[in-house]
């Protein structure tokens, strides 16, 4: 996943490859009872020069088995993410019209990534994109009804005979509060 800067010609460089999730330390450390990668991480990457900058456009794809956060059923979730990054070998000079304010911008402030050395390692970027594409609270379906909080019945499969739970929030004491306007 290393690209040498000298390999990036005027016409650009296109790559397509796949790596097992074990190649990426943060993905390999994900709890196996929460996320199971069912296929390797597929990457398509296009890198080209744009003046003094290096543009990278990419896409990562995979699929994982996760557990629904409402009904606790396992299901397969596709993982797809597209990204664009801009790299520079040195920070560009910025002309400031106002002399009364001294301000220094970092590469990150300008939306740029500073290249250190003669190559760019995309492993961290790919790993980050996959992690950001994973759902925080996976849902098997937007309309998932979840489990009954009293008896545990899967409400997507059948209804239970439990009475609806009373709302017990901190404002529930105000539900019978009445103001006398006389």
Coordinates of N, CA and C in Angstrom, one line a residue:
X1 N 0.8 -1.2 0.0 CA 0.0 0.0 0.0 C 0.9 1.3 0.0
X2 N 2.1 1.0 -0.2 CA 3.1 2.2 -0.4 C 3.2 2.5 -1.8
X3 N 3.1 3.8 -2.1 CA 3.3 4.3 -3.4 C 4.5 5.3 -3.4
X4 N 5.4 5.0 -4.2 CA 6.6 5.9 -4.3 C 6.2 7.1 -5.2
X5 N 6.6 8.3 -4.8 CA 6.3 9.6 -5.5 C 6.8 9.6 -6.9
X6 N 7.9 8.9 -7.1 CA 8.5 8.9 -8.5 C 7.6 8.0 -9.4
X7 N 6.8 7.1 -8.9 CA 6.0 6.3 -9.7 C 4.7 7.0 -10.2
X8 N 4.4 8.2 -9.6 CA 3.2 8.9 -10.0 C 3.6 9.8 -11.2
X9 N 3.2 9.4 -12.4 CA 3.5 10.1 -13.6 C 2.4 11.1 -13.9
X10 N 2.5 11.8 -15.0 CA 1.5 12.8 -15.4 C 0.1 12.2 -15.7
X11 N 0.1 11.0 -16.2 CA -1.2 10.4 -16.5 C -1.8 9.8 -15.3
X12 N -1.1 9.8 -14.2 CA -1.6 9.2 -12.9 C -1.3 7.7 -12.8
X13 N -1.8 7.2 -11.7 CA -1.5 5.8 -11.3 C -2.8 5.2 -10.8
X14 N -3.3 4.1 -11.4 CA -4.5 3.5 -10.9 C -4.2 2.1 -10.4
X15 N -4.7 1.8 -9.2 CA -4.4 0.6 -8.5 C -5.7 -0.1 -8.0
X16 N -5.8 -1.4 -8.1 CA -6.9 -2.1 -7.5 C -6.3 -3.3 -6.8
X17 N -6.6 -3.5 -5.6 CA -6.1 -4.7 -4.8 C -7.0 -5.0 -3.7
X18 N -6.8 -6.1 -3.1 CA -7.5 -6.5 -1.9 C -6.6 -7.1 -0.8
X19 N -6.9 -6.8 0.4 CA -6.1 -7.2 1.5 C -7.0 -7.8 2.6
X20 N -6.6 -8.8 3.3 CA -7.4 -9.3 4.4 C -7.4 -8.3 5.5
X21 N -8.5 -8.3 6.3 CA -8.6 -7.3 7.4 C -7.5 -7.5 8.4
X22 N -6.9 -8.7 8.5 CA -5.8 -8.9 9.5 C -4.6 -8.0 9.1
X23 N -4.5 -7.5 7.9 CA -3.4 -6.6 7.5 C -3.5 -5.3 8.2
X24 N -4.7 -4.9 8.6 CA -4.9 -3.6 9.3 C -5.0 -3.8 10.8
X25 N -4.1 -3.3 11.6 CA -4.1 -3.6 13.1 C -5.4 -3.2 13.8
X26 N -6.0 -2.1 13.4 CA -7.2 -1.6 14.1 C -8.4 -2.5 13.7
X27 N -8.5 -2.9 12.5 CA -9.6 -3.8 12.1 C -9.4 -5.2 12.7
X28 N -8.2 -5.7 12.8 CA -7.9 -7.0 13.4 C -8.3 -7.0 14.9
X29 N -8.2 -5.8 15.5 CA -8.5 -5.7 17.0 C -9.9 -5.5 17.3
X30 N -10.8 -5.4 16.3 CA -12.2 -5.2 16.6 C -12.7 -6.5 17.2
X31 N -13.6 -6.4 18.2 CA -14.1 -7.5 18.9 C -14.9 -8.5 18.0
X32 N -14.5 -9.7 17.9 CA -15.1 -10.7 17.0 C -16.6 -11.0 17.3
X33 N -17.0 -10.7 18.5 CA -18.5 -10.8 18.8 C -19.3 -9.7 18.3
X34 N -18.7 -8.6 17.9 CA -19.4 -7.4 17.3 C -19.3 -7.3 15.8
X35 N -18.1 -7.6 15.3 CA -17.9 -7.4 13.8 C -17.0 -8.5 13.3
X36 N -17.5 -9.2 12.3 CA -16.8 -10.3 11.6 C -16.7 -9.9 10.1
X37 N -15.5 -9.8 9.6 CA -15.3 -9.5 8.2 C -15.5 -10.8 7.4
X38 N -16.4 -10.7 6.5 CA -16.7 -11.9 5.7 C -15.9 -12.0 4.4
X39 N -15.2 -10.9 4.0 CA -14.4 -10.9 2.8 C -13.3 -9.9 3.0
X40 N -12.3 -9.9 2.2 CA -11.2 -9.0 2.3 C -11.6 -7.6 2.0
X41 N -10.8 -6.6 2.3 CA -11.0 -5.2 2.0 C -10.5 -5.0 0.6
X42 N -11.5 -4.6 -0.3 CA -11.1 -4.3 -1.7 C -10.9 -2.8 -1.8
X43 N -9.8 -2.4 -2.6 CA -9.5 -1.0 -2.7 C -9.3 -0.7 -4.2
X44 N -9.9 0.4 -4.6 CA -9.6 1.0 -5.9 C -9.0 2.4 -5.6
X45 N -7.9 2.7 -6.2 CA -7.2 3.9 -5.9 C -6.7 4.6 -7.2
X46 N -6.9 5.9 -7.3 CA -6.3 6.6 -8.4 C -5.5 7.8 -7.8
X47 N -4.3 7.9 -8.2 CA -3.4 8.9 -7.7 C -2.8 9.7 -8.9
X48 N -2.9 11.0 -8.8 CA -2.3 11.8 -9.9 C -1.8 13.1 -9.4
X49 N -1.0 13.7 -10.2 CA -0.4 15.0 -9.8 C -1.3 16.1 -10.3
X50 N -1.4 17.2 -9.5 CA -2.2 18.4 -9.9 C -1.3 19.6 -9.4
X51 N -0.5 20.0 -10.3 CA 0.5 21.0 -10.0 C 1.5 20.5 -9.0
X52 N 1.6 21.2 -7.8 CA 2.5 20.8 -6.8 C 1.9 19.8 -5.8
X53 N 0.6 19.5 -6.1 CA -0.1 18.6 -5.1 C -0.3 17.2 -5.8
X54 N -0.6 16.3 -4.9 CA -0.8 14.9 -5.3 C -2.3 14.6 -4.8
X55 N -3.1 14.3 -5.8 CA -4.5 14.0 -5.5 C -4.7 12.5 -5.4
X56 N -5.4 12.0 -4.4 CA -5.8 10.6 -4.3 C -7.3 10.4 -4.2
X57 N -7.8 9.6 -5.1 CA -9.3 9.3 -5.0 C -9.4 7.8 -4.9
X58 N -10.2 7.4 -3.9 CA -10.2 6.0 -3.7 C -11.6 5.5 -3.2
X59 N -11.7 4.2 -3.2 CA -13.0 3.6 -2.7 C -12.6 2.3 -2.0
X60 N -13.2 2.0 -0.9 CA -13.0 0.8 -0.2 C -14.3 0.0 -0.1
X61 N -14.3 -1.3 -0.2 CA -15.5 -2.1 -0.1 C -15.2 -3.4 0.7
X62 N -16.1 -3.9 1.4 CA -16.1 -5.2 2.1 C -17.5 -5.5 2.6
X63 N -17.6 -6.5 3.3 CA -18.9 -6.8 4.0 C -18.5 -7.4 5.4
X64 N -19.4 -7.2 6.3 CA -19.2 -7.6 7.7 C -20.5 -8.3 8.2
X65 N -20.3 -9.1 9.2 CA -21.5 -9.7 9.9 C -21.5 -8.9 11.2
X66 N -22.7 -8.3 11.5 CA -22.8 -7.5 12.7 C -24.1 -7.9 13.4
X67 N -24.4 -7.5 14.6 CA -25.6 -7.8 15.4 C -26.4 -6.5 15.4
X68 N -27.7 -6.7 15.1 CA -28.6 -5.6 15.2 C -28.7 -5.0 16.6
X69 N -28.6 -3.7 16.7 CA -28.6 -3.1 18.1 C -30.0 -3.1 18.7
X70 N -31.1 -3.4 18.0 CA -32.4 -3.5 18.5 C -32.9 -4.9 18.8
X71 N -32.8 -5.8 17.8 CA -33.3 -7.1 18.0 C -32.3 -8.2 18.2
X72 N -31.0 -7.9 18.2 CA -29.9 -8.8 18.5 C -29.7 -9.9 17.4
X73 N -30.3 -9.8 16.3 CA -30.1 -10.7 15.2 C -28.9 -10.4 14.4
X74 N -28.1 -11.4 14.0 CA -27.0 -11.1 13.1 C -27.4 -10.9 11.7
X75 N -26.7 -10.0 11.0 CA -27.0 -9.8 9.6 C -25.8 -9.3 8.9
X76 N -25.8 -9.4 7.5 CA -24.6 -9.0 6.7 C -24.8 -7.5 6.3
X77 N -23.8 -6.7 6.6 CA -23.8 -5.3 6.3 C -22.7 -5.0 5.3
X78 N -23.0 -4.4 4.1 CA -21.9 -4.0 3.2 C -21.2 -2.8 3.8
X79 N -19.9 -2.7 3.5 CA -19.1 -1.6 3.9 C -18.5 -0.9 2.7
X80 N -18.9 0.3 2.4 CA -18.5 1.0 1.2 C -18.1 2.5 1.7
X81 N -17.0 2.9 1.1 CA -16.6 4.3 1.4 C -15.8 4.9 0.3
X82 N -16.1 6.1 -0.1 CA -15.3 6.7 -1.1 C -14.5 7.9 -0.4
X83 N -13.3 8.2 -0.9 CA -12.6 9.3 -0.2 C -11.7 10.0 -1.3
X84 N -11.4 11.2 -0.9 CA -10.5 12.1 -1.7 C -9.5 12.8 -0.7
X85 N -8.2 12.7 -1.1 CA -7.2 13.3 -0.2 C -6.3 14.1 -1.1
X86 N -5.7 15.2 -0.5 CA -4.7 16.0 -1.2 C -3.4 16.0 -0.4
X87 N -2.3 15.6 -1.1 CA -1.0 15.6 -0.4 C -0.1 16.7 -1.0
X88 N 0.8 17.2 -0.2 CA 1.8 18.1 -0.7 C 3.1 17.7 -0.1
X89 N 4.2 18.0 -0.9 CA 5.5 17.7 -0.4 C 6.0 18.8 0.5
X90 N 5.6 20.0 0.3 CA 5.9 21.1 1.2 C 4.7 22.1 1.2
X91 N 4.5 22.8 2.3 CA 3.4 23.6 2.5 C 3.5 24.8 1.5
X92 N 2.4 25.2 0.8 CA 2.4 26.3 -0.1 C 2.5 27.6 0.7
X93 N 3.1 28.6 0.1 CA 3.2 30.0 0.7 C 1.8 30.6 0.6
X94 N 1.4 31.3 1.6 CA 0.1 32.0 1.6 C 0.3 33.4 1.8
X95 N -0.1 34.3 0.9 CA 0.0 35.7 1.0 C -1.2 36.2 1.9
X96 N -0.9 36.9 2.9 CA -1.9 37.5 3.8 C -2.0 39.0 3.5
X97 N -3.2 39.4 3.2 CA -3.4 40.8 2.9 C -3.3 41.7 4.1
X98 N -3.7 41.2 5.2 CA -3.7 42.0 6.4 C -2.4 41.8 7.2
X99 N -1.7 42.9 7.5 CA -0.5 42.8 8.2 C -0.6 42.8 9.8
X100 N -1.8 43.1 10.2 CA -2.0 43.2 11.7 C -2.2 41.9 12.4
X101 N -2.4 40.8 11.7 CA -2.7 39.5 12.3 C -1.6 38.5 11.8
X102 N -0.9 37.9 12.8 CA 0.0 36.9 12.4 C -0.7 35.6 12.7
X103 N -0.8 34.8 11.6 CA -1.5 33.5 11.7 C -0.7 32.5 10.9
X104 N -0.6 31.3 11.5 CA 0.1 30.2 10.9 C -0.8 29.0 10.7
X105 N -1.0 28.6 9.5 CA -1.9 27.5 9.2 C -1.1 26.2 9.0
X106 N -1.6 25.1 9.5 CA -1.0 23.8 9.4 C -1.5 23.2 8.1
X107 N -0.9 22.1 7.6 CA -1.4 21.4 6.4 C -2.8 20.9 6.7
X108 N -3.1 20.4 7.9 CA -4.4 19.9 8.2 C -5.5 21.0 8.1
X109 N -5.1 22.2 8.6 CA -6.0 23.4 8.5 C -6.4 23.7 7.1
X110 N -5.5 23.4 6.2 CA -5.8 23.7 4.7 C -6.4 22.5 4.0
X111 N -6.6 21.4 4.7 CA -7.2 20.2 4.1 C -6.2 19.4 3.3
X112 N -4.9 19.6 3.7 CA -3.8 18.9 3.0 C -3.1 17.9 3.9
X113 N -2.5 16.9 3.3 CA -1.7 16.0 4.1 C -0.2 16.2 3.6
X114 N 0.7 16.4 4.6 CA 2.1 16.6 4.2 C 2.8 15.3 4.0
X115 N 3.4 15.1 2.9 CA 4.2 13.9 2.6 C 5.5 14.0 3.3
X116 N 5.8 12.9 4.0 CA 7.1 12.8 4.6 C 7.9 11.7 4.0
X117 N 9.0 12.0 3.3 CA 9.8 11.0 2.7 C 9.5 10.9 1.2
X118 N 9.8 9.8 0.6 CA 9.6 9.6 -0.9 C 8.5 8.7 -1.2
X119 N 7.6 8.4 -0.2 CA 6.5 7.5 -0.5 C 5.3 7.9 0.4
X120 N 4.1 7.4 -0.1 CA 2.9 7.6 0.6 C 2.4 6.3 1.0
X121 N 2.1 6.1 2.3 CA 1.5 4.8 2.8 C 0.0 5.0 2.9
X122 N -0.8 4.3 2.2 CA -2.2 4.4 2.2 C -2.9 3.4 3.2
X123 N -2.1 2.6 3.9 CA -2.7 1.6 4.8 C -3.5 2.3 5.9
X124 N -3.0 3.4 6.5 CA -3.8 4.1 7.5 C -5.1 4.7 7.0
X125 N -5.0 5.3 5.8 CA -6.1 5.9 5.2 C -7.2 4.9 4.9
X126 N -6.8 3.7 4.4 CA -7.8 2.7 4.1 C -8.4 2.1 5.3
X127 N -7.6 1.9 6.4 CA -8.1 1.4 7.6 C -9.1 2.4 8.2
X128 N -8.8 3.7 8.2 CA -9.7 4.8 8.7 C -11.0 4.8 7.9
X129 N -11.0 4.7 6.6 CA -12.2 4.7 5.8 C -13.1 3.5 6.2
X130 N -12.5 2.3 6.4 CA -13.3 1.2 6.7 C -13.9 1.4 8.1
X131 N -13.2 1.8 9.1 CA -13.7 2.1 10.4 C -14.8 3.1 10.4
X132 N -14.7 4.2 9.6 CA -15.7 5.2 9.5 C -17.0 4.7 8.8
X133 N -16.8 3.7 8.0 CA -18.0 3.1 7.3 C -18.8 2.1 8.1
X134 N -18.2 1.6 9.2 CA -18.9 0.6 10.0 C -19.9 1.4 10.8
X135 N -21.1 0.8 10.9 CA -22.2 1.5 11.7 C -21.9 1.5 13.2
X136 N -22.3 2.6 13.8 CA -22.1 2.6 15.3 C -23.2 1.8 16.0
X137 N -24.4 1.9 15.5 CA -25.5 1.1 16.0 C -26.2 0.4 14.8
X138 N -25.7 -0.8 14.5 CA -26.2 -1.5 13.3 C -27.7 -1.8 13.4
X139 N -28.4 -1.6 12.3 CA -29.8 -2.0 12.3 C -30.1 -2.9 11.1
X140 N -30.7 -4.1 11.4 CA -31.0 -5.0 10.4 C -32.0 -4.4 9.4
X141 N -32.9 -3.5 9.9 CA -33.9 -2.8 9.0 C -34.2 -1.5 9.7
X142 N -34.5 -0.5 9.0 CA -34.9 0.8 9.6 C -36.2 0.6 10.4
X143 N -37.0 -0.3 10.0 CA -38.3 -0.5 10.8 C -38.2 -1.5 11.9
X144 N -37.0 -1.9 12.2 CA -36.8 -3.0 13.3 C -37.5 -2.5 14.6
X145 N -38.4 -3.4 15.1 CA -39.1 -3.1 16.3 C -38.4 -3.5 17.6
X146 N -37.3 -4.3 17.5 CA -36.5 -4.6 18.6 C -37.1 -5.7 19.5
X147 N -36.7 -5.7 20.7 CA -37.1 -6.7 21.7 C -38.0 -6.1 22.7
X148 N -39.0 -6.9 23.2 CA -39.8 -6.4 24.3 C -38.9 -6.2 25.5
X149 N -39.0 -5.0 26.2 CA -38.1 -4.8 27.3 C -38.5 -5.6 28.6
X150 N -39.7 -6.2 28.6 CA -40.1 -6.9 29.7 C -39.9 -8.4 29.6
X151 N -40.3 -9.0 28.4 CA -40.2 -10.5 28.3 C -39.1 -10.9 27.3
X152 N -38.6 -10.0 26.4 CA -37.6 -10.3 25.5 C -38.0 -10.9 24.2
X153 N -39.3 -10.8 23.9 CA -39.8 -11.4 22.6 C -39.4 -10.5 21.5
X154 N -39.0 -11.1 20.4 CA -38.6 -10.3 19.2 C -39.9 -9.8 18.6
X155 N -40.1 -8.5 18.6 CA -41.3 -7.8 18.2 C -41.4 -7.8 16.7
X156 N -40.4 -8.2 16.0 CA -40.4 -8.3 14.5 C -41.1 -9.6 14.1
X157 N -41.1 -10.6 15.0 CA -41.6 -11.9 14.7 C -43.0 -12.1 15.2
X158 N -43.2 -11.6 16.5 CA -44.6 -11.8 17.1 C -44.8 -10.7 18.1
X159 N -46.0 -10.5 18.5 CA -46.4 -9.5 19.5 C -46.4 -10.3 20.8
X160 N -46.1 -9.6 21.9 CA -46.3 -10.3 23.2 C -47.4 -9.7 24.0
X161 N -47.8 -10.2 25.1 CA -48.9 -9.7 25.9 C -48.5 -8.7 26.9
X162 N -47.3 -8.3 27.0 CA -46.9 -7.3 28.0 C -47.5 -6.0 27.8
X163 N -47.8 -5.3 29.0 CA -48.4 -4.0 29.0 C -47.2 -3.0 28.6
X164 N -47.6 -2.0 27.8 CA -46.5 -1.0 27.5 C -45.9 -0.4 28.7
X165 N -44.6 -0.3 28.6 CA -43.8 0.3 29.8 C -44.2 1.7 29.9
X166 N -44.3 2.2 31.2 CA -44.6 3.6 31.4 C -43.3 4.4 31.2
X167 N -43.5 5.6 30.7 CA -42.3 6.4 30.5 C -41.8 6.8 31.9
X168 N -40.5 6.6 32.1 CA -39.9 6.9 33.4 C -38.8 7.9 33.3
X169 N -38.8 8.9 32.4 CA -37.8 9.9 32.3 C -37.9 10.9 33.5
X170 N -36.9 11.7 33.5 CA -36.8 12.7 34.7 C -38.0 13.7 34.6
X171 N -38.6 13.8 33.5 CA -39.8 14.8 33.4 C -41.1 14.1 33.6
X172 N -41.1 12.8 33.8 CA -42.4 12.0 34.0 C -43.2 12.5 35.2
X173 N -42.5 13.1 36.2 CA -43.3 13.7 37.3 C -44.1 14.9 36.9
X174 N -43.9 15.4 35.8 CA -44.6 16.6 35.3 C -45.8 16.2 34.5
X175 N -46.1 14.9 34.2 CA -47.1 14.5 33.3 C -48.5 14.9 33.8
X176 N -48.7 15.0 35.1 CA -50.0 15.4 35.6 C -50.0 16.8 36.2
X177 N -49.0 17.5 35.9 CA -48.9 18.9 36.4 C -49.9 19.8 35.6
X178 N -50.7 20.5 36.3 CA -51.6 21.5 35.7 C -51.4 22.8 36.3
X179 N -51.6 23.8 35.5 CA -51.5 25.2 35.9 C -52.9 25.8 36.0
X180 N -53.2 26.4 37.2 CA -54.5 27.0 37.3 C -54.4 28.4 36.8
X181 N -55.2 28.7 35.8 CA -55.1 30.0 35.1 C -56.2 31.0 35.5
X182 N -56.8 30.7 36.7 CA -57.9 31.6 37.1 C -57.4 32.8 37.9

